[in-house]
Amino acid sequence: MLFSTKAEYGVRLMVELGRRAGDGEPQDSEPAALAAVAEAETLPLSYLEHLVAKLRQAGLVSSVRGAHGGYRLARPASEIAMVDVVEALEGPIAPMECFHTEREGRVLCSHETDGDNHCATKLLWTRVQGGVTKALATTTLAELVEFAGPPPAREPVAAPVA
C-alpha cells in the first residue's frame, strides 16, 4: 500500500510542530511559521498550506493570527495517533479501490454486489487494512518526535556593533 506525499509531508509537518512544542501544553508553545517549517523540512510551502488546512479542519493543529502567528499542535503529541493524521490527509485507509469500511467497522467489497456473494480476496484485504490501521493507531506523534530528536539549536542573532 502506498500513501501519497500528502501523508508523508503531513506527518513530517506534524513532527516538526511537535519538536517545536516541547514537553509542555500545546497552547503554551510558540506558534511556528509555516515558512520556517517548510524550510526546516525542505518542503514546498504552498503544499504545506494545503495540508495544514486539512489538519486544522480535523482538529489536529490550531492557528494563531498576527505578526508572530503560525501553527501549533491542537493537543499534546502523546494524544495524537498517526491514524488520525493519515486519515485527515488521505481519507479512509483502503488497500484496494473495491474495499470500503462503514462507520460501524463492517467491511464491504464492491464485488459482492456483482452477483457473487463472496469476494475471494476480502479476507486478505481486511487483514491488510487491519494491520495498517493498527500500526497507525498505536503510533503517537510523541513517539515520532522522540525518535526525530530535538530540533536543531537556532543560532542567536548577533547584535549590531556600534
CSV table of N, CA and C in Angstrom, one decimal:
chain,number,residue,atom,x,y,z
A,1,MET,N,0.9,-1.2,0.0
A,1,MET,CA,0.0,0.0,0.0
A,1,MET,C,0.9,1.2,0.0
A,2,LEU,N,0.7,2.1,-0.9
A,2,LEU,CA,1.4,3.3,-1.0
A,2,LEU,C,0.6,4.5,-0.5
A,3,PHE,N,1.1,5.3,0.4
A,3,PHE,CA,0.5,6.5,0.8
A,3,PHE,C,1.1,7.6,-0.1
A,4,SER,N,0.3,8.7,-0.3
A,4,SER,CA,0.8,9.8,-1.2
A,4,SER,C,1.7,10.7,-0.4
A,5,THR,N,2.2,11.7,-1.1
A,5,THR,CA,3.0,12.7,-0.4
A,5,THR,C,2.2,13.5,0.6
A,6,LYS,N,0.9,13.5,0.5
A,6,LYS,CA,0.0,14.1,1.5
A,6,LYS,C,0.4,13.6,2.9
A,7,ALA,N,0.4,12.2,3.0
A,7,ALA,CA,0.6,11.6,4.3
A,7,ALA,C,2.1,11.8,4.7
A,8,GLU,N,3.0,11.6,3.8
A,8,GLU,CA,4.4,11.8,4.1
A,8,GLU,C,4.7,13.2,4.6
A,9,TYR,N,4.3,14.2,3.8
A,9,TYR,CA,4.6,15.6,4.2
A,9,TYR,C,3.8,16.0,5.4
A,10,GLY,N,2.6,15.6,5.5
A,10,GLY,CA,1.8,15.9,6.6
A,10,GLY,C,2.3,15.4,7.9
A,11,VAL,N,2.8,14.2,7.9
A,11,VAL,CA,3.4,13.6,9.1
A,11,VAL,C,4.7,14.4,9.5
A,12,ARG,N,5.5,14.7,8.5
A,12,ARG,CA,6.7,15.5,8.7
A,12,ARG,C,6.4,16.9,9.3
A,13,LEU,N,5.3,17.5,8.8
A,13,LEU,CA,4.8,18.8,9.3
A,13,LEU,C,4.5,18.6,10.8
A,14,MET,N,3.7,17.6,11.1
A,14,MET,CA,3.3,17.3,12.5
A,14,MET,C,4.4,17.1,13.4
A,15,VAL,N,5.4,16.3,12.9
A,15,VAL,CA,6.6,16.0,13.7
A,15,VAL,C,7.4,17.3,14.0
A,16,GLU,N,7.5,18.2,13.0
A,16,GLU,CA,8.2,19.4,13.2
A,16,GLU,C,7.5,20.3,14.2
A,17,LEU,N,6.1,20.4,14.1
A,17,LEU,CA,5.4,21.1,15.1
A,17,LEU,C,5.5,20.5,16.5
A,18,GLY,N,5.6,19.2,16.6
A,18,GLY,CA,5.8,18.5,17.9
A,18,GLY,C,7.1,18.8,18.4
A,19,ARG,N,8.1,18.8,17.6
A,19,ARG,CA,9.5,19.1,18.1
A,19,ARG,C,9.6,20.6,18.6
A,20,ARG,N,8.9,21.5,18.0
A,20,ARG,CA,8.9,22.9,18.4
A,20,ARG,C,8.0,23.1,19.7
A,21,ALA,N,7.1,22.2,19.9
A,21,ALA,CA,6.2,22.4,21.1
A,21,ALA,C,6.9,22.0,22.4
A,22,GLY,N,7.8,21.1,22.3
A,22,GLY,CA,8.5,20.6,23.5
A,22,GLY,C,7.5,19.8,24.4
A,23,ASP,N,7.8,19.7,25.7
A,23,ASP,CA,7.0,18.9,26.5
A,23,ASP,C,5.8,19.5,27.2
A,24,GLY,N,5.6,20.8,27.0
A,24,GLY,CA,4.5,21.5,27.7
A,24,GLY,C,3.2,21.3,26.9
A,25,GLU,N,2.2,22.0,27.4
A,25,GLU,CA,0.9,22.1,26.7
A,25,GLU,C,1.0,22.8,25.4
A,26,PRO,N,0.3,22.3,24.4
A,26,PRO,CA,0.4,23.0,23.1
A,26,PRO,C,0.1,24.4,23.1
A,27,GLN,N,-0.9,24.8,23.8
A,27,GLN,CA,-1.3,26.2,23.8
A,27,GLN,C,-0.3,27.1,24.4
A,28,ASP,N,0.7,26.6,25.2
A,28,ASP,CA,1.8,27.4,25.8
A,28,ASP,C,3.0,27.5,24.8
A,29,SER,N,3.0,26.7,23.7
A,29,SER,CA,4.2,26.8,22.8
A,29,SER,C,4.0,27.9,21.9
A,30,GLU,N,5.2,28.4,21.4
A,30,GLU,CA,5.2,29.4,20.4
A,30,GLU,C,4.7,28.8,19.1
A,31,PRO,N,3.8,29.6,18.4
A,31,PRO,CA,3.4,29.1,17.1
A,31,PRO,C,4.5,29.1,16.1
A,32,ALA,N,4.6,28.1,15.2
A,32,ALA,CA,5.6,28.0,14.2
A,32,ALA,C,5.1,28.6,12.9
A,33,ALA,N,5.9,29.5,12.3
A,33,ALA,CA,5.5,30.0,10.9
A,33,ALA,C,5.7,28.8,10.0
A,34,LEU,N,4.7,28.7,9.1
A,34,LEU,CA,4.7,27.6,8.1
A,34,LEU,C,5.9,27.7,7.2
A,35,ALA,N,6.4,28.9,6.9
A,35,ALA,CA,7.6,29.1,6.1
A,35,ALA,C,8.8,28.5,6.8
A,36,ALA,N,8.9,28.6,8.1
A,36,ALA,CA,10.0,28.1,8.9
A,36,ALA,C,10.0,26.5,8.8
A,37,VAL,N,8.8,26.0,8.9
A,37,VAL,CA,8.6,24.5,8.9
A,37,VAL,C,9.0,24.0,7.5
A,38,ALA,N,8.5,24.7,6.5
A,38,ALA,CA,8.9,24.3,5.1
A,38,ALA,C,10.4,24.3,4.9
A,39,GLU,N,11.0,25.4,5.4
A,39,GLU,CA,12.5,25.5,5.3
A,39,GLU,C,13.2,24.4,6.0
A,40,ALA,N,12.8,24.1,7.3
A,40,ALA,CA,13.4,23.1,8.1
A,40,ALA,C,13.3,21.7,7.5
A,41,GLU,N,12.1,21.4,6.9
A,41,GLU,CA,11.9,20.1,6.3
A,41,GLU,C,12.1,20.0,4.8
A,42,THR,N,12.5,21.2,4.2
A,42,THR,CA,12.7,21.3,2.8
A,42,THR,C,11.5,20.8,2.0
A,43,LEU,N,10.4,21.4,2.3
A,43,LEU,CA,9.1,21.0,1.7
A,43,LEU,C,8.5,22.3,1.1
A,44,PRO,N,7.7,22.1,0.0
A,44,PRO,CA,7.1,23.3,-0.6
A,44,PRO,C,6.0,23.9,0.2
A,45,LEU,N,6.2,25.2,0.4
A,45,LEU,CA,5.3,26.0,1.3
A,45,LEU,C,3.9,25.9,0.8
A,46,SER,N,3.6,26.1,-0.5
A,46,SER,CA,2.3,26.1,-1.0
A,46,SER,C,1.6,24.7,-0.7
A,47,TYR,N,2.3,23.6,-0.8
A,47,TYR,CA,1.7,22.3,-0.5
A,47,TYR,C,1.4,22.2,1.0
A,48,LEU,N,2.3,22.7,1.9
A,48,LEU,CA,2.1,22.7,3.3
A,48,LEU,C,0.9,23.5,3.7
A,49,GLU,N,0.6,24.6,3.0
A,49,GLU,CA,-0.6,25.4,3.3
A,49,GLU,C,-1.8,24.6,3.0
A,50,HIS,N,-1.8,23.8,2.0
A,50,HIS,CA,-3.0,22.9,1.7
A,50,HIS,C,-3.1,21.9,2.8
A,51,LEU,N,-2.0,21.2,3.2
A,51,LEU,CA,-2.1,20.2,4.2
A,51,LEU,C,-2.5,20.7,5.5
A,52,VAL,N,-2.0,21.8,5.9
A,52,VAL,CA,-2.3,22.3,7.3
A,52,VAL,C,-3.7,22.7,7.4
A,53,ALA,N,-4.4,23.1,6.3
A,53,ALA,CA,-5.8,23.4,6.3
A,53,ALA,C,-6.6,22.2,6.6
A,54,LYS,N,-6.2,21.0,6.1
A,54,LYS,CA,-6.9,19.7,6.4
A,54,LYS,C,-6.6,19.3,7.8
A,55,LEU,N,-5.4,19.5,8.3
A,55,LEU,CA,-5.1,19.1,9.7
A,55,LEU,C,-5.8,20.0,10.7
A,56,ARG,N,-6.0,21.3,10.3
A,56,ARG,CA,-6.7,22.2,11.2
A,56,ARG,C,-8.2,21.8,11.2
A,57,GLN,N,-8.7,21.5,10.1
A,57,GLN,CA,-10.1,21.1,10.0
A,57,GLN,C,-10.4,19.8,10.8
A,58,ALA,N,-9.4,19.0,10.9
A,58,ALA,CA,-9.5,17.7,11.7
A,58,ALA,C,-9.3,17.9,13.1
A,59,GLY,N,-8.9,19.2,13.5
A,59,GLY,CA,-8.7,19.5,14.9
A,59,GLY,C,-7.3,19.0,15.5
A,60,LEU,N,-6.4,18.8,14.6
A,60,LEU,CA,-5.1,18.4,15.0
A,60,LEU,C,-4.1,19.5,15.2
A,61,VAL,N,-4.3,20.6,14.5
A,61,VAL,CA,-3.4,21.8,14.7
A,61,VAL,C,-4.4,23.0,14.8
A,62,SER,N,-3.8,24.0,15.4
A,62,SER,CA,-4.5,25.3,15.6
A,62,SER,C,-3.7,26.4,15.0
A,63,SER,N,-4.3,27.5,14.6
A,63,SER,CA,-3.6,28.6,14.1
A,63,SER,C,-3.7,29.8,15.0
A,64,VAL,N,-2.6,30.6,14.9
A,64,VAL,CA,-2.6,31.9,15.7
A,64,VAL,C,-2.3,33.0,14.7
A,65,ARG,N,-3.2,33.9,14.7
A,65,ARG,CA,-3.0,35.1,13.7
A,65,ARG,C,-2.1,36.1,14.3
A,66,GLY,N,-1.6,37.0,13.4
A,66,GLY,CA,-0.8,38.1,13.8
A,66,GLY,C,0.6,38.0,13.4
A,67,ALA,N,1.4,39.0,13.7
A,67,ALA,CA,2.8,39.1,13.3
A,67,ALA,C,3.6,37.9,13.8
A,68,HIS,N,3.4,37.4,14.9
A,68,HIS,CA,4.1,36.3,15.5
A,68,HIS,C,3.2,35.0,15.5
A,69,GLY,N,2.3,35.0,14.5
A,69,GLY,CA,1.4,33.8,14.4
A,69,GLY,C,2.0,32.7,13.7
A,70,GLY,N,1.2,31.6,13.6
A,70,GLY,CA,1.7,30.4,12.9
A,70,GLY,C,0.8,29.3,13.3
A,71,TYR,N,1.4,28.1,13.4
A,71,TYR,CA,0.6,26.9,13.7
A,71,TYR,C,1.3,26.2,14.9
A,72,ARG,N,0.4,25.5,15.6
A,72,ARG,CA,0.9,24.6,16.7
A,72,ARG,C,-0.1,23.4,16.9
A,73,LEU,N,0.4,22.5,17.6
A,73,LEU,CA,-0.5,21.3,17.8
A,73,LEU,C,-1.7,21.7,18.6
A,74,ALA,N,-2.9,21.1,18.3
A,74,ALA,CA,-4.1,21.4,19.0
A,74,ALA,C,-4.2,20.7,20.3
A,75,ARG,N,-3.5,19.6,20.5
A,75,ARG,CA,-3.4,18.9,21.7
A,75,ARG,C,-2.1,18.2,21.9
A,76,PRO,N,-1.8,17.7,23.0
A,76,PRO,CA,-0.4,17.1,23.3
A,76,PRO,C,-0.1,16.0,22.2
A,77,ALA,N,1.2,16.0,21.9
A,77,ALA,CA,1.6,15.0,20.9
A,77,ALA,C,1.3,13.5,21.3
A,78,SER,N,1.3,13.3,22.6
A,78,SER,CA,1.0,12.0,23.1
A,78,SER,C,-0.4,11.6,22.9
A,79,GLU,N,-1.3,12.5,22.6
A,79,GLU,CA,-2.7,12.3,22.4
A,79,GLU,C,-3.1,12.2,20.9
A,80,ILE,N,-2.1,12.4,20.0
A,80,ILE,CA,-2.3,12.4,18.6
A,80,ILE,C,-1.8,11.1,18.0
A,81,ALA,N,-2.8,10.3,17.5
A,81,ALA,CA,-2.4,9.0,16.8
A,81,ALA,C,-2.2,9.2,15.4
A,82,MET,N,-1.3,8.5,14.8
A,82,MET,CA,-0.9,8.7,13.4
A,82,MET,C,-2.1,8.3,12.5
A,83,VAL,N,-3.0,7.5,13.0
A,83,VAL,CA,-4.2,7.1,12.1
A,83,VAL,C,-5.0,8.4,11.9
A,84,ASP,N,-5.1,9.2,12.9
A,84,ASP,CA,-5.9,10.5,12.8
A,84,ASP,C,-5.3,11.4,11.7
A,85,VAL,N,-3.9,11.5,11.8
A,85,VAL,CA,-3.2,12.4,10.8
A,85,VAL,C,-3.4,11.9,9.4
A,86,VAL,N,-3.1,10.6,9.2
A,86,VAL,CA,-3.2,10.0,7.9
A,86,VAL,C,-4.6,10.0,7.3
A,87,GLU,N,-5.6,9.7,8.1
A,87,GLU,CA,-7.0,9.8,7.6
A,87,GLU,C,-7.4,11.2,7.3
A,88,ALA,N,-6.9,12.2,8.1
A,88,ALA,CA,-7.3,13.6,7.8
A,88,ALA,C,-6.8,14.0,6.5
A,89,LEU,N,-5.6,13.5,6.1
A,89,LEU,CA,-5.0,13.9,4.8
A,89,LEU,C,-5.4,13.0,3.7
A,90,GLU,N,-5.5,11.7,3.9
A,90,GLU,CA,-5.7,10.7,2.8
A,90,GLU,C,-7.1,10.2,2.7
A,91,GLY,N,-7.9,10.4,3.8
A,91,GLY,CA,-9.2,9.8,3.8
A,91,GLY,C,-9.1,8.4,4.4
A,92,PRO,N,-10.2,7.6,4.3
A,92,PRO,CA,-10.2,6.2,4.9
A,92,PRO,C,-9.1,5.4,4.3
A,93,ILE,N,-8.5,4.5,5.1
A,93,ILE,CA,-7.5,3.6,4.7
A,93,ILE,C,-8.1,2.4,4.0
A,94,ALA,N,-7.8,2.2,2.8
A,94,ALA,CA,-8.3,1.1,2.0
A,94,ALA,C,-7.2,0.6,1.1
A,95,PRO,N,-6.9,-0.7,1.2
A,95,PRO,CA,-5.8,-1.3,0.4
A,95,PRO,C,-6.2,-1.5,-1.0
A,96,MET,N,-7.5,-1.5,-1.4
A,96,MET,CA,-8.0,-1.7,-2.7
A,96,MET,C,-9.1,-0.7,-3.0
A,97,GLU,N,-9.3,-0.4,-4.2
A,97,GLU,CA,-10.4,0.5,-4.6
A,97,GLU,C,-11.8,-0.1,-4.3
A,98,CYS,N,-11.9,-1.4,-4.3
A,98,CYS,CA,-13.2,-2.0,-4.1
A,98,CYS,C,-13.5,-2.2,-2.6
A,99,PHE,N,-12.6,-1.8,-1.7
A,99,PHE,CA,-12.7,-2.0,-0.3
A,99,PHE,C,-13.2,-0.8,0.4
A,100,HIS,N,-14.3,-1.0,1.2
A,100,HIS,CA,-14.9,0.2,1.9
A,100,HIS,C,-15.2,-0.3,3.3
A,101,THR,N,-15.0,0.6,4.3
A,101,THR,CA,-15.3,0.3,5.6
A,101,THR,C,-16.4,1.3,6.1
A,102,GLU,N,-17.5,0.7,6.6
A,102,GLU,CA,-18.6,1.5,7.1
A,102,GLU,C,-18.3,2.1,8.4
A,103,ARG,N,-19.0,3.0,8.9
A,103,ARG,CA,-18.8,3.6,10.2
A,103,ARG,C,-18.8,2.6,11.3
A,104,GLU,N,-19.6,1.6,11.2
A,104,GLU,CA,-19.7,0.6,12.2
A,104,GLU,C,-18.5,-0.4,12.2
A,105,GLY,N,-17.6,-0.2,11.2
A,105,GLY,CA,-16.4,-1.0,11.1
A,105,GLY,C,-16.6,-2.2,10.2
A,106,ARG,N,-17.8,-2.4,9.6
A,106,ARG,CA,-18.1,-3.5,8.7
A,106,ARG,C,-17.4,-3.3,7.4
A,107,VAL,N,-16.7,-4.3,6.9
A,107,VAL,CA,-16.0,-4.2,5.6
A,107,VAL,C,-16.9,-4.6,4.5
A,108,LEU,N,-17.0,-3.8,3.5
A,108,LEU,CA,-17.8,-4.1,2.3
A,108,LEU,C,-16.8,-4.2,1.1
A,109,CYS,N,-17.2,-5.1,0.2
A,109,CYS,CA,-16.4,-5.3,-1.0
A,109,CYS,C,-17.4,-5.0,-2.2
A,110,SER,N,-17.1,-4.1,-3.1
A,110,SER,CA,-18.0,-3.8,-4.2
A,110,SER,C,-18.2,-5.0,-5.1
A,111,HIS,N,-17.3,-6.0,-5.1
A,111,HIS,CA,-17.5,-7.2,-5.9
A,111,HIS,C,-18.7,-8.1,-5.4
A,112,GLU,N,-19.0,-8.0,-4.1
A,112,GLU,CA,-20.1,-8.8,-3.6
A,112,GLU,C,-21.4,-8.4,-4.2
A,113,THR,N,-21.6,-7.2,-4.7
A,113,THR,CA,-22.8,-6.8,-5.3
A,113,THR,C,-22.9,-7.2,-6.8
A,114,ASP,N,-21.8,-7.8,-7.3
A,114,ASP,CA,-21.7,-8.3,-8.7
A,114,ASP,C,-22.5,-9.6,-8.9
A,115,GLY,N,-23.1,-10.1,-7.9
A,115,GLY,CA,-23.8,-11.4,-8.0
A,115,GLY,C,-23.1,-12.5,-7.3
A,116,ASP,N,-21.8,-12.3,-7.0
A,116,ASP,CA,-21.1,-13.3,-6.2
A,116,ASP,C,-21.2,-12.9,-4.8
A,117,ASN,N,-21.6,-13.8,-3.9
A,117,ASN,CA,-21.8,-13.5,-2.5
A,117,ASN,C,-20.5,-13.4,-1.7
A,118,HIS,N,-19.5,-13.9,-2.3
A,118,HIS,CA,-18.2,-13.9,-1.5
A,118,HIS,C,-17.1,-13.5,-2.4
A,119,CYS,N,-16.4,-12.5,-1.9
A,119,CYS,CA,-15.2,-12.0,-2.7
A,119,CYS,C,-14.0,-12.8,-2.2
A,120,ALA,N,-13.3,-13.4,-3.1
A,120,ALA,CA,-12.2,-14.4,-2.8
A,120,ALA,C,-11.1,-13.7,-2.0
A,121,THR,N,-10.9,-12.4,-2.2
A,121,THR,CA,-9.8,-11.7,-1.6
A,121,THR,C,-10.1,-10.8,-0.4
A,122,LYS,N,-11.4,-10.8,0.0
A,122,LYS,CA,-11.9,-9.9,1.1
A,122,LYS,C,-11.1,-10.2,2.4
A,123,LEU,N,-10.9,-11.4,2.7
A,123,LEU,CA,-10.2,-11.8,3.9
A,123,LEU,C,-8.8,-11.2,3.9
A,124,LEU,N,-8.1,-11.3,2.8
A,124,LEU,CA,-6.7,-10.8,2.7
A,124,LEU,C,-6.7,-9.3,2.9
A,125,TRP,N,-7.6,-8.5,2.2
A,125,TRP,CA,-7.5,-7.1,2.3
A,125,TRP,C,-8.1,-6.6,3.6
A,126,THR,N,-8.9,-7.3,4.2
A,126,THR,CA,-9.4,-7.0,5.6
A,126,THR,C,-8.2,-7.0,6.6
A,127,ARG,N,-7.4,-8.1,6.4
A,127,ARG,CA,-6.3,-8.2,7.3
A,127,ARG,C,-5.2,-7.2,7.0
A,128,VAL,N,-5.0,-6.8,5.8
A,128,VAL,CA,-4.0,-5.8,5.4
A,128,VAL,C,-4.5,-4.5,6.0
A,129,GLN,N,-5.8,-4.1,5.8
A,129,GLN,CA,-6.3,-2.9,6.3
A,129,GLN,C,-6.2,-2.8,7.8
A,130,GLY,N,-6.5,-4.0,8.5
A,130,GLY,CA,-6.5,-4.0,9.9
A,130,GLY,C,-5.1,-3.8,10.5
A,131,GLY,N,-4.1,-4.4,9.8
A,131,GLY,CA,-2.7,-4.3,10.2
A,131,GLY,C,-2.2,-2.9,10.1
A,132,VAL,N,-2.5,-2.3,8.9
A,132,VAL,CA,-2.0,-0.9,8.7
A,132,VAL,C,-2.7,0.1,9.7
A,133,THR,N,-4.0,-0.1,9.9
A,133,THR,CA,-4.7,0.8,10.8
A,133,THR,C,-4.2,0.6,12.2
A,134,LYS,N,-4.0,-0.6,12.6
A,134,LYS,CA,-3.5,-0.9,14.0
A,134,LYS,C,-2.1,-0.2,14.2
A,135,ALA,N,-1.2,-0.3,13.2
A,135,ALA,CA,0.1,0.3,13.3
A,135,ALA,C,0.0,1.8,13.4
A,136,LEU,N,-0.9,2.4,12.7
A,136,LEU,CA,-1.1,3.8,12.7
A,136,LEU,C,-1.7,4.3,14.0
A,137,ALA,N,-2.7,3.5,14.5
A,137,ALA,CA,-3.4,3.8,15.7
A,137,ALA,C,-2.6,3.7,17.0
A,138,THR,N,-1.6,2.8,16.9
A,138,THR,CA,-0.8,2.6,18.1
A,138,THR,C,0.5,3.4,18.1
A,139,THR,N,0.7,4.2,17.1
A,139,THR,CA,1.9,5.1,17.0
A,139,THR,C,1.4,6.5,17.2
A,140,THR,N,2.0,7.1,18.2
A,140,THR,CA,1.7,8.5,18.6
A,140,THR,C,2.7,9.5,18.0
A,141,LEU,N,2.2,10.7,17.8
A,141,LEU,CA,3.1,11.7,17.4
A,141,LEU,C,4.3,11.9,18.4
A,142,ALA,N,4.0,11.7,19.6
A,142,ALA,CA,5.1,11.9,20.6
A,142,ALA,C,6.2,10.9,20.4
A,143,GLU,N,5.9,9.7,20.0
A,143,GLU,CA,6.9,8.7,19.7
A,143,GLU,C,7.8,9.1,18.5
A,144,LEU,N,7.1,9.7,17.4
A,144,LEU,CA,7.9,10.1,16.3
A,144,LEU,C,8.8,11.3,16.6
A,145,VAL,N,8.2,12.2,17.5
A,145,VAL,CA,9.0,13.4,17.9
A,145,VAL,C,10.2,12.9,18.7
A,146,GLU,N,10.1,12.0,19.6
A,146,GLU,CA,11.2,11.5,20.3
A,146,GLU,C,12.2,10.8,19.4
A,147,PHE,N,11.7,10.0,18.5
A,147,PHE,CA,12.6,9.4,17.5
A,147,PHE,C,13.4,10.4,16.7
A,148,ALA,N,12.8,11.5,16.3
A,148,ALA,CA,13.4,12.5,15.5
A,148,ALA,C,14.5,13.3,16.3
A,149,GLY,N,14.3,13.4,17.6
A,149,GLY,CA,15.2,14.1,18.4
A,149,GLY,C,14.9,15.6,18.4
A,150,PRO,N,15.6,16.3,19.3
A,150,PRO,CA,15.3,17.8,19.4
A,150,PRO,C,15.6,18.5,18.2
A,151,PRO,N,14.9,19.7,18.0
A,151,PRO,CA,15.1,20.5,16.8
A,151,PRO,C,16.5,21.1,16.9
A,152,PRO,N,17.2,21.4,15.8
A,152,PRO,CA,18.5,21.9,15.8
A,152,PRO,C,18.5,23.3,16.6
A,153,ALA,N,19.5,23.6,17.3
A,153,ALA,CA,19.6,24.8,18.0
A,153,ALA,C,19.6,26.0,17.0
A,154,ARG,N,18.8,27.0,17.3
A,154,ARG,CA,18.8,28.2,16.5
A,154,ARG,C,20.0,29.0,16.9
A,155,GLU,N,20.7,29.5,15.9
A,155,GLU,CA,21.8,30.4,16.2
A,155,GLU,C,21.3,31.8,16.6
A,156,PRO,N,21.9,32.3,17.7
A,156,PRO,CA,21.4,33.6,18.1
A,156,PRO,C,21.8,34.7,17.1
A,157,VAL,N,20.9,35.7,17.0
A,157,VAL,CA,21.2,36.8,16.1
A,157,VAL,C,22.1,37.7,16.8
A,158,ALA,N,23.3,38.0,16.1
A,158,ALA,CA,24.3,38.9,16.7
A,158,ALA,C,23.8,40.3,16.7
A,159,ALA,N,24.0,41.0,17.8
A,159,ALA,CA,23.7,42.4,17.9
A,159,ALA,C,24.6,43.2,17.1
A,160,PRO,N,24.1,44.3,16.4
A,160,PRO,CA,24.9,45.1,15.6
A,160,PRO,C,26.0,45.8,16.4
A,161,VAL,N,27.2,45.9,15.9
A,161,VAL,CA,28.3,46.5,16.5
A,161,VAL,C,28.2,48.0,16.3
A,162,ALA,N,28.3,48.8,17.4
A,162,ALA,CA,28.2,50.2,17.3
A,162,ALA,C,29.5,50.9,17.0
